[in-house]
Tab-separated table of C-alpha atoms in Angstrom:
chain	number	residue	atom	x	y	z
A	1	MET	CA	7.537	-37.980	-9.677
A	2	LEU	CA	4.618	-35.578	-10.060
A	3	ARG	CA	2.063	-38.370	-9.814
A	4	ARG	CA	3.631	-39.706	-6.619
A	5	LEU	CA	3.801	-36.210	-5.110
A	6	ARG	CA	0.146	-35.523	-5.816
A	7	GLU	CA	-0.787	-38.854	-4.230
A	8	SER	CA	1.374	-38.213	-1.155
A	9	VAL	CA	0.419	-34.573	-0.555
A	10	PRO	CA	-2.803	-34.023	-2.525
A	11	ASP	CA	-3.420	-30.538	-1.096
A	12	ALA	CA	0.069	-29.192	-1.837
A	13	ASP	CA	1.073	-26.921	-4.684
A	14	VAL	CA	3.971	-28.341	-6.713
A	15	LEU	CA	6.539	-26.100	-8.373
A	16	VAL	CA	9.076	-27.467	-10.856
A	17	VAL	CA	12.077	-25.219	-11.537
A	18	ASP	CA	13.757	-26.085	-14.835
A	19	ASP	CA	16.960	-24.605	-16.303
A	20	GLU	CA	15.946	-25.085	-19.953
A	21	SER	CA	16.809	-28.751	-19.658
A	22	PRO	CA	17.149	-30.529	-23.019
A	23	ASP	CA	15.550	-33.710	-21.659
A	24	GLY	CA	11.945	-32.578	-22.180
A	25	THR	CA	11.197	-31.740	-18.540
A	26	ALA	CA	9.354	-28.515	-19.360
A	27	ARG	CA	7.179	-30.192	-21.986
A	28	LEU	CA	6.190	-33.003	-19.629
A	29	VAL	CA	5.423	-30.655	-16.731
A	30	ASP	CA	3.378	-28.383	-18.997
A	31	ALA	CA	1.291	-31.381	-20.031
A	32	VAL	CA	0.604	-32.293	-16.388
A	33	ALA	CA	-0.048	-28.682	-15.372
A	34	GLY	CA	-2.686	-28.401	-18.095
A	35	ASP	CA	-4.822	-30.886	-16.168
A	36	ASP	CA	-3.742	-30.046	-12.615
A	37	PRO	CA	-3.907	-26.427	-11.377
A	38	HIS	CA	-1.748	-27.361	-8.374
A	39	VAL	CA	1.271	-28.052	-10.612
A	40	ARG	CA	3.286	-25.148	-11.989
A	41	LEU	CA	6.474	-24.773	-14.033
A	42	VAL	CA	9.132	-22.060	-13.855
A	43	VAL	CA	11.781	-22.086	-16.599
A	44	ARG	CA	14.934	-20.086	-15.852
A	45	ARG	CA	16.370	-18.691	-19.056
A	46	GLY	CA	20.139	-18.619	-19.385
A	47	GLU	CA	20.720	-19.698	-15.793
A	48	ARG	CA	22.211	-22.856	-14.339
A	49	GLY	CA	22.778	-24.308	-10.913
A	50	LEU	CA	20.957	-26.082	-8.109
A	51	GLY	CA	21.477	-23.186	-5.728
A	52	GLY	CA	19.884	-20.646	-8.034
A	53	ALA	CA	16.945	-22.954	-8.684
A	54	ILE	CA	16.313	-23.384	-4.958
A	55	ARG	CA	16.572	-19.631	-4.388
A	56	ARG	CA	13.952	-19.059	-7.087
A	57	ALA	CA	11.641	-21.621	-5.497
A	58	ILE	CA	12.089	-19.986	-2.082
A	59	GLU	CA	11.090	-16.626	-3.538
A	60	GLU	CA	7.937	-18.221	-4.932
A	61	ALA	CA	7.126	-19.694	-1.512
A	62	VAL	CA	7.697	-16.387	0.306
A	63	GLU	CA	5.744	-14.317	-2.224
A	64	GLY	CA	2.943	-16.883	-2.183
A	65	ASP	CA	2.740	-16.633	1.624
A	66	TYR	CA	2.914	-20.389	2.122
A	67	THR	CA	3.311	-22.000	5.543
A	68	PHE	CA	5.861	-24.640	4.510
A	69	PHE	CA	8.368	-24.970	1.685
A	70	VAL	CA	9.453	-28.536	0.902
A	71	ASN	CA	12.434	-29.080	-1.367
A	72	LEU	CA	13.415	-32.409	-2.929
A	73	ASP	CA	15.263	-33.701	-5.978
A	74	GLY	CA	13.272	-34.365	-9.128
A	75	ASP	CA	14.975	-37.642	-10.072
A	76	THR	CA	13.069	-39.783	-7.497
A	77	SER	CA	16.166	-40.182	-5.313
A	78	HIS	CA	13.965	-38.652	-2.631
A	79	ALA	CA	10.753	-40.627	-2.203
A	80	PRO	CA	7.687	-38.339	-2.358
A	81	GLU	CA	5.959	-40.720	0.030
A	82	GLU	CA	8.244	-39.422	2.798
A	83	VAL	CA	7.184	-35.780	2.411
A	84	PRO	CA	4.188	-36.098	4.808
A	85	ARG	CA	6.529	-37.261	7.608
A	86	LEU	CA	8.665	-34.140	7.220
A	87	MET	CA	5.589	-31.899	7.248
A	88	GLU	CA	4.185	-33.715	10.278
A	89	ALA	CA	7.448	-33.184	12.151
A	90	ALA	CA	7.379	-29.487	11.229
A	91	SER	CA	3.777	-29.146	12.402
A	92	ARG	CA	4.010	-31.233	15.572
A	93	GLY	CA	7.064	-29.832	17.296
A	94	GLU	CA	8.967	-31.309	20.216
A	95	PRO	CA	7.903	-31.225	23.886
A	96	SER	CA	9.473	-28.290	25.728
A	97	GLY	CA	9.666	-29.998	29.129
A	98	ASP	CA	8.539	-26.879	31.019
A	99	GLY	CA	4.833	-27.055	30.315
A	100	SER	CA	4.914	-24.463	27.536
A	101	PRO	CA	3.606	-25.282	24.038
A	102	PRO	CA	5.864	-27.541	21.945
A	103	ALA	CA	8.627	-25.736	20.057
A	104	LYS	CA	7.997	-26.212	16.364
A	105	PRO	CA	11.111	-26.553	14.207
A	106	ASP	CA	11.956	-24.053	11.509
A	107	VAL	CA	13.734	-26.702	9.426
A	108	VAL	CA	13.101	-30.436	9.178
A	109	ILE	CA	15.897	-32.252	7.364
A	110	GLY	CA	15.357	-35.559	5.621
A	111	SER	CA	18.534	-37.146	6.934
A	112	ARG	CA	20.608	-40.031	5.644
A	113	TYR	CA	22.902	-39.981	8.649
A	114	VAL	CA	20.650	-40.395	11.673
A	115	ALA	CA	19.349	-43.684	13.046
A	116	GLY	CA	16.997	-45.219	10.484
A	117	GLY	CA	18.373	-43.221	7.560
A	118	GLN	CA	20.132	-44.987	4.716
A	119	ILE	CA	21.534	-44.727	1.201
A	120	VAL	CA	20.703	-47.299	-1.469
A	121	GLY	CA	22.680	-47.770	-4.668
A	122	TRP	CA	25.693	-45.515	-4.113
A	123	PRO	CA	29.191	-46.891	-4.703
A	124	LEU	CA	31.628	-46.804	-1.800
A	125	ARG	CA	33.554	-43.833	-3.256
A	126	ARG	CA	30.404	-41.703	-3.383
A	127	ARG	CA	29.397	-42.705	0.144
A	128	MET	CA	32.813	-41.782	1.495
A	129	MET	CA	32.862	-38.416	-0.292
A	130	SER	CA	29.427	-37.522	1.074
A	131	ARG	CA	30.333	-38.580	4.620
A	132	ILE	CA	33.586	-36.629	4.587
A	133	LEU	CA	31.944	-33.491	3.196
A	134	ASN	CA	29.153	-33.662	5.762
A	135	ARG	CA	31.471	-34.140	8.722
A	136	PHE	CA	33.732	-31.364	7.503
A	137	ALA	CA	30.827	-28.984	6.937
A	138	THR	CA	28.992	-29.629	10.190
A	139	GLY	CA	32.229	-29.283	12.160
A	140	CYS	CA	33.486	-26.229	10.309
A	141	LEU	CA	30.134	-24.451	10.397
A	142	ARG	CA	29.125	-25.714	13.867
A	143	LEU	CA	25.741	-26.886	12.663
A	144	PRO	CA	23.580	-28.958	15.054
A	145	VAL	CA	22.741	-31.600	12.409
A	146	ARG	CA	24.388	-34.648	10.866
A	147	ASP	CA	23.207	-34.256	7.269
A	148	CYS	CA	23.770	-30.718	6.048
A	149	SER	CA	24.122	-31.475	2.325
A	150	GLY	CA	20.919	-33.401	1.709
A	151	SER	CA	18.338	-31.378	-0.202
A	152	MET	CA	15.155	-33.051	1.047
A	153	ARG	CA	13.940	-30.537	3.607
A	154	CYS	CA	10.849	-28.856	4.957
A	155	TYR	CA	11.325	-25.197	5.886
A	156	ARG	CA	8.935	-22.962	7.747
A	157	VAL	CA	8.443	-20.089	5.302
A	158	ASP	CA	8.369	-17.485	8.077
A	159	ALA	CA	11.952	-18.516	8.915
A	160	LEU	CA	13.043	-18.188	5.278
A	161	ARG	CA	11.376	-14.776	5.109
A	162	ARG	CA	13.739	-13.526	7.830
A	163	VAL	CA	16.811	-14.497	5.793
A	164	ASP	CA	18.235	-11.726	3.610
A	165	ARG	CA	17.981	-13.741	0.412
A	166	THR	CA	19.694	-11.060	-1.669
A	167	THR	CA	22.963	-11.886	0.102
A	168	LEU	CA	22.885	-15.648	-0.509
A	169	ARG	CA	26.018	-16.309	-2.564
A	170	SER	CA	26.102	-20.003	-3.423
A	171	ASN	CA	24.872	-21.293	-6.774
A	172	GLY	CA	25.732	-24.966	-6.360
A	173	TYR	CA	25.278	-27.545	-3.632
A	174	ALA	CA	26.875	-25.220	-1.066
A	175	LEU	CA	23.600	-23.289	-0.897
A	176	LEU	CA	22.243	-26.170	1.175
A	177	GLU	CA	24.842	-25.479	3.859
A	178	GLU	CA	24.556	-21.715	3.483
A	179	LEU	CA	20.831	-21.790	4.202
A	180	LEU	CA	21.380	-23.808	7.363
A	181	VAL	CA	24.128	-21.435	8.503
A	182	ARG	CA	21.958	-18.357	8.000
A	183	LEU	CA	19.014	-19.952	9.767
A	184	HIS	CA	21.140	-21.310	12.630
A	185	ARG	CA	22.661	-17.876	13.266
A	186	GLN	CA	19.127	-16.517	13.589
A	187	GLY	CA	18.318	-19.123	16.219
A	188	ALA	CA	16.228	-21.370	13.993
A	189	ALA	CA	15.313	-24.761	15.457
A	190	MET	CA	16.319	-27.794	13.368
A	191	VAL	CA	15.396	-31.458	13.571
A	192	GLU	CA	16.281	-34.468	11.432
A	193	VAL	CA	13.942	-37.194	10.217
A	194	PRO	CA	15.453	-40.400	8.801
A	195	ILE	CA	14.891	-41.042	5.102
A	196	THR	CA	16.029	-43.566	2.528
A	197	PHE	CA	17.984	-41.965	-0.311
A	198	THR	CA	17.965	-44.106	-3.469
A	199	ASP	CA	20.429	-43.477	-6.271
A	200	ARG	CA	18.826	-42.314	-9.483
A	201	ALA	CA	17.839	-44.983	-11.998
A	202	ALA	CA	18.782	-42.871	-15.034
A	203	GLY	CA	21.002	-39.895	-15.851
A	204	GLU	CA	24.142	-38.721	-14.100
A	205	SER	CA	24.705	-36.817	-10.892
A	206	LYS	CA	25.969	-33.236	-11.145
A	207	LEU	CA	28.042	-33.701	-7.976
A	208	THR	CA	31.480	-34.069	-9.550
A	209	PHE	CA	34.800	-33.920	-7.712
A	210	ARG	CA	35.186	-30.357	-9.002
A	211	GLU	CA	31.785	-29.388	-7.613
A	212	ALA	CA	32.682	-31.030	-4.295
A	213	MET	CA	35.891	-28.982	-4.050
A	214	ARG	CA	33.987	-25.826	-4.916
A	215	SER	CA	31.579	-26.621	-2.092
A	216	VAL	CA	34.472	-27.114	0.336
A	217	TRP	CA	35.863	-23.674	-0.545
A	218	GLN	CA	32.460	-22.051	-0.142
A	219	ILE	CA	32.000	-23.777	3.224
A	220	VAL	CA	35.339	-22.364	4.383
A	221	ARG	CA	34.244	-18.890	3.263
A	222	LEU	CA	30.989	-19.289	5.187
A	223	SER	CA	32.877	-20.191	8.338
A	224	TRP	CA	34.860	-16.944	8.027
A	225	SER	CA	31.857	-14.697	7.438
């Protein structure tokens, strides 16, 4: 994953957030970072959860005064080769139609559910659960996107800086929706770029039925807030 990222975006800094994983992630990243100053590891002690890991990475991006923050899964389900397309979309912007400069999006979502997007390797049950959760979330939260639970995204850091990150409540997958809700309520512009999501070749997904139901409850809470 790190090799492919460095080849795809050679000028980017790469941050790996690890929750003391027993699979040797920290050791492997340390070995790479020893030879590559653009690769860095953060190990969260005594903490768990995708949401918390993303929040920590966002803090690093804001404090480091970066222009863009790109998030993607570390199991190669998200192809690093697609990162430049997301960054290009964030940099290019869309024509305004009134002669003014193009409006540049605050969030570019790597989407499985727009034309050209696809999922490879998921069983039917998993596809259906993801579709149902996405349609429920986008409808309930009135988000102007089709894929609100995918974690391959490019954010403009200035937009993230305006979010009160101390009030973000979600620790699991629901943080992905919560971030979009907060940004949308601030008037952030969002676009979707089609990607191919490929099921992991090894290991098991953390998205269990219990986690899905927890996300549904947190989505409902967000819609009330």
